[in-house]
PDB file of C-alpha atoms in Angstrom:
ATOM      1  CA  UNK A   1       0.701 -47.546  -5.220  1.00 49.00           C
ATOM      2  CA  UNK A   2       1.055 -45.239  -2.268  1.00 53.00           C
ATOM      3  CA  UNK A   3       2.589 -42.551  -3.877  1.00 54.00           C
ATOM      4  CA  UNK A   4      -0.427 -42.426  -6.849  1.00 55.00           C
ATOM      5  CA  UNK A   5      -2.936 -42.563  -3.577  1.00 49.00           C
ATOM      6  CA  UNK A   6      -0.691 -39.698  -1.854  1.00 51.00           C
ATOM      7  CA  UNK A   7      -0.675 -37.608  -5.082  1.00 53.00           C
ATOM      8  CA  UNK A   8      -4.663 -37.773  -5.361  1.00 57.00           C
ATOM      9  CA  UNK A   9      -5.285 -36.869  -1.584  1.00 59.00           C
ATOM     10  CA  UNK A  10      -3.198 -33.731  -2.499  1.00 64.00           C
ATOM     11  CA  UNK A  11      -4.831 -32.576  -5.758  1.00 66.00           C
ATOM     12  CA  UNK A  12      -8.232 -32.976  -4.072  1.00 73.00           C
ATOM     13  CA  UNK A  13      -7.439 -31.196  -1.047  1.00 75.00           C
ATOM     14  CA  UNK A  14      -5.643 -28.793  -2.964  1.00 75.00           C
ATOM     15  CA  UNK A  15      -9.122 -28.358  -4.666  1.00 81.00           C
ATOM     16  CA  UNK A  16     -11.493 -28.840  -1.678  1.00 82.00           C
ATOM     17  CA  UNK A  17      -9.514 -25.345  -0.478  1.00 85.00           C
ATOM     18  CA  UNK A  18      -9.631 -23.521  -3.947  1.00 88.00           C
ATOM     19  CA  UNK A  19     -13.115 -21.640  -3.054  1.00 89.00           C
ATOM     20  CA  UNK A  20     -11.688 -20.768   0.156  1.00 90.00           C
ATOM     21  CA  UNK A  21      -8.817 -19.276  -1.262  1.00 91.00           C
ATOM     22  CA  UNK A  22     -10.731 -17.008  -3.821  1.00 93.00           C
ATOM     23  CA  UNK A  23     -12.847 -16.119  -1.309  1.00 94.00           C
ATOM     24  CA  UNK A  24     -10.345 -14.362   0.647  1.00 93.00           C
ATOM     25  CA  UNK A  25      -8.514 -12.699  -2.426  1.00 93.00           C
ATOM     26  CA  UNK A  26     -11.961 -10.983  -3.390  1.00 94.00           C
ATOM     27  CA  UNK A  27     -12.801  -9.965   0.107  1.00 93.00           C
ATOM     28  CA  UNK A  28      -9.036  -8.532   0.252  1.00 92.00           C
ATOM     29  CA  UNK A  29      -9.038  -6.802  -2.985  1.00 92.00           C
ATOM     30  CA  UNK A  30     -12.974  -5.240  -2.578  1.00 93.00           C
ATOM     31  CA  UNK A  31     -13.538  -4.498   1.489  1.00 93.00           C
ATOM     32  CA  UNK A  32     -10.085  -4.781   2.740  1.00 93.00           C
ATOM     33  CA  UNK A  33      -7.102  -3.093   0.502  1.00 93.00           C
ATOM     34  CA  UNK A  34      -9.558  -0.324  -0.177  1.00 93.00           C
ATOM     35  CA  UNK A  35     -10.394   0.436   3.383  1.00 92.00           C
ATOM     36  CA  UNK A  36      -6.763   0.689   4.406  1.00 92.00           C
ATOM     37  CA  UNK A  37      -6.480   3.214   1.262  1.00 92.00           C
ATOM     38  CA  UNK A  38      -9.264   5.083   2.638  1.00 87.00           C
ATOM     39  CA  UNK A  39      -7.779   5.665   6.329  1.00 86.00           C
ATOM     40  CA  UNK A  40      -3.857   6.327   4.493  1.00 90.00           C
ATOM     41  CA  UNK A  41      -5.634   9.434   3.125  1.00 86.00           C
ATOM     42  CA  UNK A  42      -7.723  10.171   5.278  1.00 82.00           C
ATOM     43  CA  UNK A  43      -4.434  10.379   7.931  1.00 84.00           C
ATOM     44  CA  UNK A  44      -2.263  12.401   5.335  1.00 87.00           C
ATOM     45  CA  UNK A  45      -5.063  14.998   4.996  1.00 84.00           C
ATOM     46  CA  UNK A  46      -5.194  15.161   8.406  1.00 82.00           C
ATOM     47  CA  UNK A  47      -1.610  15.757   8.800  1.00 83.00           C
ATOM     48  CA  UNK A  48      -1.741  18.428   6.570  1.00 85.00           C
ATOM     49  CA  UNK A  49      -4.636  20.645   7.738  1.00 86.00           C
ATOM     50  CA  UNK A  50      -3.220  24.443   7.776  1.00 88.00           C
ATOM     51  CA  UNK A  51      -4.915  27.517   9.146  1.00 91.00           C
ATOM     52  CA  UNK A  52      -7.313  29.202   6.900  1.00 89.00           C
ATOM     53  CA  UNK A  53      -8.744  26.057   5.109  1.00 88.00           C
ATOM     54  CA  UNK A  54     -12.286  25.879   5.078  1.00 90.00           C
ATOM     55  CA  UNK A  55     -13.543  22.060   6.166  1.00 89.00           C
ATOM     56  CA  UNK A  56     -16.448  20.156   6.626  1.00 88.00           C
ATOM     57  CA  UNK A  57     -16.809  17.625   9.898  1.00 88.00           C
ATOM     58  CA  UNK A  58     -17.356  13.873  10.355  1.00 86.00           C
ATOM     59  CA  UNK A  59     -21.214  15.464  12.466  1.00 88.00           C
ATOM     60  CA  UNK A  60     -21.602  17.763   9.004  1.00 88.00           C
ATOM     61  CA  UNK A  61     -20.555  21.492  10.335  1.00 90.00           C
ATOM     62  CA  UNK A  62     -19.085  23.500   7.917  1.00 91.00           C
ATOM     63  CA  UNK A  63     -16.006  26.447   9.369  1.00 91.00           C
ATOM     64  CA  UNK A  64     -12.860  27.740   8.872  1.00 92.00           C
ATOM     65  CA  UNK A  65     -10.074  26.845  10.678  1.00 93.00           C
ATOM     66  CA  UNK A  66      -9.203  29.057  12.813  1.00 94.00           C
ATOM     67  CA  UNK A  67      -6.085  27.653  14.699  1.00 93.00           C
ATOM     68  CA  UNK A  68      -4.447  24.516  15.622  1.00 93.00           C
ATOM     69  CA  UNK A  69      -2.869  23.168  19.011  1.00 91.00           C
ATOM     70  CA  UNK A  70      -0.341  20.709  18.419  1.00 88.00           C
ATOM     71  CA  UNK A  71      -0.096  19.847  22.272  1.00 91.00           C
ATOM     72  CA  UNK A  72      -3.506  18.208  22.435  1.00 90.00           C
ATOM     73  CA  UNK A  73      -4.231  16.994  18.239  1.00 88.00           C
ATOM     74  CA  UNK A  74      -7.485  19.510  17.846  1.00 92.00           C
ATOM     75  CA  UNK A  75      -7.665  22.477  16.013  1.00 93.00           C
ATOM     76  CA  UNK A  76     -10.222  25.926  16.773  1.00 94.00           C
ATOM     77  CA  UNK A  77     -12.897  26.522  14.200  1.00 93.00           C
ATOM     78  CA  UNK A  78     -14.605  29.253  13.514  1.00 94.00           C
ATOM     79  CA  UNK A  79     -18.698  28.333  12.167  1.00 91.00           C
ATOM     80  CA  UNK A  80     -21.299  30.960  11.813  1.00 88.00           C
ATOM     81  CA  UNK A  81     -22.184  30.183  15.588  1.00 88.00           C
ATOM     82  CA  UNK A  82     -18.659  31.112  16.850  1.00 93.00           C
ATOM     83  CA  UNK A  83     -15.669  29.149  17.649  1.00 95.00           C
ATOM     84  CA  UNK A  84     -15.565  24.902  18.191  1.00 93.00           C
ATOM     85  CA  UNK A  85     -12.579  23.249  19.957  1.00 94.00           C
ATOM     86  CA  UNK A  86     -12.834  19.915  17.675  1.00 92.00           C
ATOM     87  CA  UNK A  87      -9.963  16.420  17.255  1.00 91.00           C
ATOM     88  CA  UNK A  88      -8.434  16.811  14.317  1.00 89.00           C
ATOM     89  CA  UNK A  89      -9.622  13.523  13.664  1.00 86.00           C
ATOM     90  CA  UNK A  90     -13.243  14.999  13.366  1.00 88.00           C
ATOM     91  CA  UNK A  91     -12.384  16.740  10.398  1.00 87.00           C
ATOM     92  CA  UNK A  92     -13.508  14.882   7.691  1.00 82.00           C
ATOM     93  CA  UNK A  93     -12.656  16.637   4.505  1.00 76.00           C
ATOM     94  CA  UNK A  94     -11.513  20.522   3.118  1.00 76.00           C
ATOM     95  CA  UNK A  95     -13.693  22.661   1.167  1.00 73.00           C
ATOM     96  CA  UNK A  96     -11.322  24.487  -0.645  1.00 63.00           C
ATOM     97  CA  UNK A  97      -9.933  21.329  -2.500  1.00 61.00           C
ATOM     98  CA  UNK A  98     -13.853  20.445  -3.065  1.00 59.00           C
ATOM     99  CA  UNK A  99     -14.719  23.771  -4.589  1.00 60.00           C
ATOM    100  CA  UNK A 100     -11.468  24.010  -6.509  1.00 59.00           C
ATOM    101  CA  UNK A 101     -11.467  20.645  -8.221  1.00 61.00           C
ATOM    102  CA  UNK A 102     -12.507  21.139 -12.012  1.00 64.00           C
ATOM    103  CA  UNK A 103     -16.527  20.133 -12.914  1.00 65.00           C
ATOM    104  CA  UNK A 104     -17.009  17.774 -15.639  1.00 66.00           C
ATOM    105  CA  UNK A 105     -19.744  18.348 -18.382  1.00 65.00           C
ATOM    106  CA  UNK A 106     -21.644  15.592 -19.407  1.00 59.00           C
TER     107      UNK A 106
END
């Protein structure tokens, strides 16, 4: 008798926690996984900015960049107003790779 009473506790609670569960799979799979895929990149491309590329900002200035100093993580560049001492993590993405990447026709 106890164990049939034991055994029905469990499937209900088992049950009870099934929404819960879900929940947390579809808020890992859509906000969270993606998210952490986002910064990966974003960190690699940062990583490998070179001299010369043409970027765009996280505050939307376009430039060229001009030079980077490893000893403080920020790199020189040059916009049509002169030369910007920025954080490499400020850059947000590179222009060339934008411009570059084929067009597709609908």
């Amino acid at each position: 008798m106890y164990s049939t009473l034991l055994l029905q506790t469990d499937a209900s609670s088992i049950t009870g926690m099934l929404p819960f569960l879900l929940m947390f799979v579809v808020i890992y799979l859509f906000m969270i996984r993606p998210q952490m895929k986002k910064a990966k990149n974003e960190k690699k491309f940062q990583a490998e900015i070179a001299k010369g590329a043409k970027i765009v900002t996280t505050s939307g200035i376009h430039g060229k960049i001009m030079d980077i100093v490893d000893s403080d993580n920020t790199v020189i560049v040059e916009t049509g107003a002169g030369k910007i001492k920025f954080e490499r993590s400020a850059i947000s993405m590179e222009l060339s790779k934008k411009y570059l990447a084929p067009t597709t026709k609908k």
